[in-house]
Amino acid sequence: MNAKYKPIALYILEKYTDDIMMEAGFKRRCNSLNYSRTIGAAKQKLEMICFSHPPYYAGSLLHIYPYMSVYFPEIHKVAENMIDDVGDITIRRPIKEKPFDSSQWLLMTDEKGEVDAIAENIRIFLIQCIIPLFDDLKTIDDYIDKYEQHDERAYLCGTEAYFYVASAYVINGEYAKGLEVLNKRFVGPAIRKYHAKAFAYFEKKLGELE
């Protein structure tokens, strides 16, 4: 984002969203565009990504786009037994929620009336969609529930997500369900061989229970 447009983004946060996010327990550092909180078993972050003059919207000034991040340290600790590159984010993805699709958060000018209108849309989106979603992802059981409900908002894009879900089941002592997650995702012999470390981990755990 071009630095000259950052004051617009900060104005929106300071005037329209800081109060509701802080009421929900989130904090934001001065001049930051990110909110974060630690709650339950999770570390959560809302990133207000800003693109100046985005090429996909000709003539536009600024596009504000929210990304959510959730980190369950205990899940990643277990995942170390399955994959080498564990990372430090359980979920990170852009948030889209009809009818508040954030593609609407597009400024064509820096005129105050237009900025305030977009800011109010963002405020409503946070209240009705984003904060409730974060509230539904406080615990590892919440994370498992989202997977079982096929809620696509609660997944990190990529293969790692399946190992994180499997690890969540391990924490709950549900080893068979954890293995089932991997069996559904990795069905061919070549890919199963590639992830042999994970399958060996479950074979050992299930063998110990016999």
XYZ file of C-alpha atoms in Angstrom:
210
model
C 0.000 0.000 0.000
C 1.236 3.460 -0.882
C 2.112 5.188 2.406
C 0.094 8.278 1.532
C -3.135 6.243 1.741
C -2.431 4.694 5.151
C -4.065 7.632 6.993
C -7.343 6.711 5.268
C -7.143 3.144 6.574
C -6.175 4.327 10.056
C -9.071 6.788 10.078
C -11.491 3.941 9.337
C -10.112 1.808 12.153
C -9.865 4.588 14.697
C -13.328 6.023 14.042
C -15.346 2.935 13.144
C -13.828 -0.363 14.290
C -11.480 0.097 17.256
C -14.291 0.282 19.787
C -16.061 -2.918 18.743
C -12.840 -4.883 18.293
C -11.488 -3.790 21.667
C -14.799 -4.631 23.293
C -14.305 -8.159 21.927
C -10.828 -8.304 23.480
C -8.715 -7.462 20.440
C -5.816 -5.015 20.590
C -4.220 -2.880 17.882
C -0.876 -1.148 18.097
C -0.618 2.494 17.128
C -0.301 2.843 13.330
C -0.935 -0.883 12.832
C -3.716 -2.202 10.597
C -3.949 -5.501 12.497
C -6.001 -6.594 15.497
C -4.998 -9.529 17.702
C -6.118 -11.356 20.825
C -5.336 -14.531 22.748
C -8.452 -16.334 23.878
C -9.066 -19.903 24.960
C -6.512 -22.109 23.201
C -6.146 -19.743 20.242
C -4.134 -16.760 19.131
C -6.250 -14.790 16.653
C -5.472 -11.960 14.271
C -7.482 -9.826 11.869
C -5.357 -8.191 9.176
C -6.897 -5.284 7.296
C -4.929 -5.671 4.076
C -4.972 -2.569 1.852
C -4.168 -2.476 -1.871
C -3.575 0.959 -3.393
C -4.583 1.394 -7.050
C -5.385 -2.326 -7.448
C -5.049 -3.322 -11.124
C -8.197 -5.452 -10.933
C -10.349 -2.326 -10.312
C -9.360 0.280 -12.896
C -9.323 3.831 -11.589
C -9.766 2.829 -7.948
C -7.823 4.377 -5.094
C -7.822 1.779 -2.334
C -9.206 -1.717 -1.727
C -9.497 -2.902 1.873
C -9.512 -6.671 2.284
C -9.712 -8.590 5.588
C -7.603 -11.675 6.326
C -8.190 -13.832 9.374
C -5.479 -15.819 11.141
C -5.845 -18.344 13.958
C -3.021 -20.212 15.653
C -3.449 -23.175 18.002
C 0.035 -23.827 19.458
C -0.941 -27.267 20.785
C -2.067 -28.404 17.342
C 1.246 -27.383 15.800
C 3.168 -29.174 18.534
C 1.436 -32.434 17.603
C 1.788 -31.752 13.875
C 5.571 -31.781 14.291
C 5.244 -35.574 14.513
C 3.688 -35.679 11.016
C 5.252 -32.970 8.859
C 8.578 -31.170 8.830
C 7.444 -27.651 7.925
C 4.801 -27.015 10.576
C 4.600 -23.238 10.336
C 2.941 -20.972 12.884
C -0.547 -20.387 11.429
C -3.374 -22.892 11.699
C -5.803 -20.829 9.606
C -5.098 -17.854 7.372
C -7.435 -16.842 4.607
C -9.361 -13.895 3.228
C -12.853 -13.544 4.641
C -15.804 -13.453 2.292
C -19.328 -13.525 3.593
C -22.437 -12.715 1.592
C -23.976 -10.146 1.467
C -20.957 -8.347 2.934
C -18.382 -9.441 0.342
C -15.339 -7.301 0.943
C -15.018 -6.588 -2.788
C -17.432 -3.797 -1.867
C -14.738 -2.159 0.274
C -13.362 -0.240 -2.660
C -12.620 3.467 -2.564
C -12.673 5.333 -5.846
C -11.816 8.650 -4.161
C -10.698 9.907 -0.759
C -13.832 12.031 -0.363
C -14.951 11.828 3.287
C -18.520 10.803 2.507
C -17.341 7.841 0.461
C -14.771 6.836 3.091
C -17.389 6.989 5.862
C -19.825 4.884 3.852
C -17.225 2.163 3.293
C -16.171 2.391 6.937
C -19.749 1.801 8.100
C -19.986 -1.279 5.855
C -16.784 -2.599 7.400
C -18.104 -1.973 10.905
C -21.299 -3.916 10.171
C -19.262 -6.735 8.620
C -17.115 -7.043 11.744
C -20.119 -7.099 14.065
C -22.231 -9.537 12.078
C -19.614 -11.836 10.566
C -15.996 -11.569 11.644
C -16.231 -11.302 15.431
C -18.773 -14.182 15.626
C -16.482 -16.313 13.446
C -13.523 -15.664 15.738
C -15.740 -16.405 18.754
C -16.512 -19.782 17.182
C -12.802 -20.619 16.966
C -11.603 -20.283 20.553
C -10.906 -23.951 21.271
C -9.635 -27.042 19.533
C -13.129 -28.534 19.774
C -14.406 -25.464 17.896
C -11.833 -26.102 15.178
C -12.917 -29.736 14.849
C -16.573 -28.688 14.720
C -15.841 -26.335 11.814
C -14.142 -29.172 9.939
C -17.028 -31.557 10.564
C -19.490 -28.869 9.445
C -17.468 -28.393 6.229
C -17.151 -24.704 7.068
C -14.623 -23.536 4.479
C -13.961 -20.295 6.362
C -12.013 -22.219 8.981
C -9.226 -23.699 6.877
C -5.752 -22.782 5.917
C -5.489 -23.198 2.172
C -3.167 -26.097 1.319
C -2.188 -29.578 2.382
C -1.093 -28.534 5.864
C -4.714 -28.029 6.917
C -5.371 -31.768 6.924
C -2.450 -32.447 9.235
C -3.675 -29.741 11.588
C -7.158 -31.274 11.694
C -5.661 -34.723 12.252
C -3.552 -33.267 15.071
C -6.649 -31.758 16.673
C -8.222 -35.224 16.795
C -5.019 -36.588 18.330
C -5.240 -34.023 21.135
C -8.743 -35.285 21.851
C -7.497 -38.876 21.848
C -9.467 -39.688 18.689
C -6.654 -41.316 16.719
C -8.911 -43.248 14.349
C -10.670 -40.040 13.287
C -7.344 -38.334 12.772
C -6.170 -41.133 10.530
C -9.468 -41.012 8.655
C -8.798 -37.369 7.760
C -5.513 -38.340 6.126
C -6.970 -41.434 4.447
C -9.649 -39.305 2.787
C -7.176 -36.702 1.565
C -4.224 -38.875 0.540
C -5.519 -41.862 -1.394
C -2.844 -42.753 -3.940
C 0.206 -44.880 -3.107
C 2.660 -42.204 -4.236
C 1.199 -39.439 -2.080
C 0.837 -41.792 0.896
C 4.486 -42.730 0.535
C 5.401 -39.036 0.404
C 3.587 -38.520 3.716
C 4.769 -41.800 5.235
C 5.899 -40.029 8.411
C 2.319 -39.040 9.235
C 0.840 -42.455 8.547
C 3.597 -44.147 10.570
C 2.780 -41.838 13.477
C -0.852 -42.960 13.507
C 0.031 -46.617 13.051
C 2.256 -46.395 16.121
C -0.364 -44.570 18.192
C -3.156 -46.957 17.244
C -0.862 -49.933 17.895
C -0.212 -48.677 21.401
C -3.939 -48.722 22.084
C -4.365 -52.373 21.119
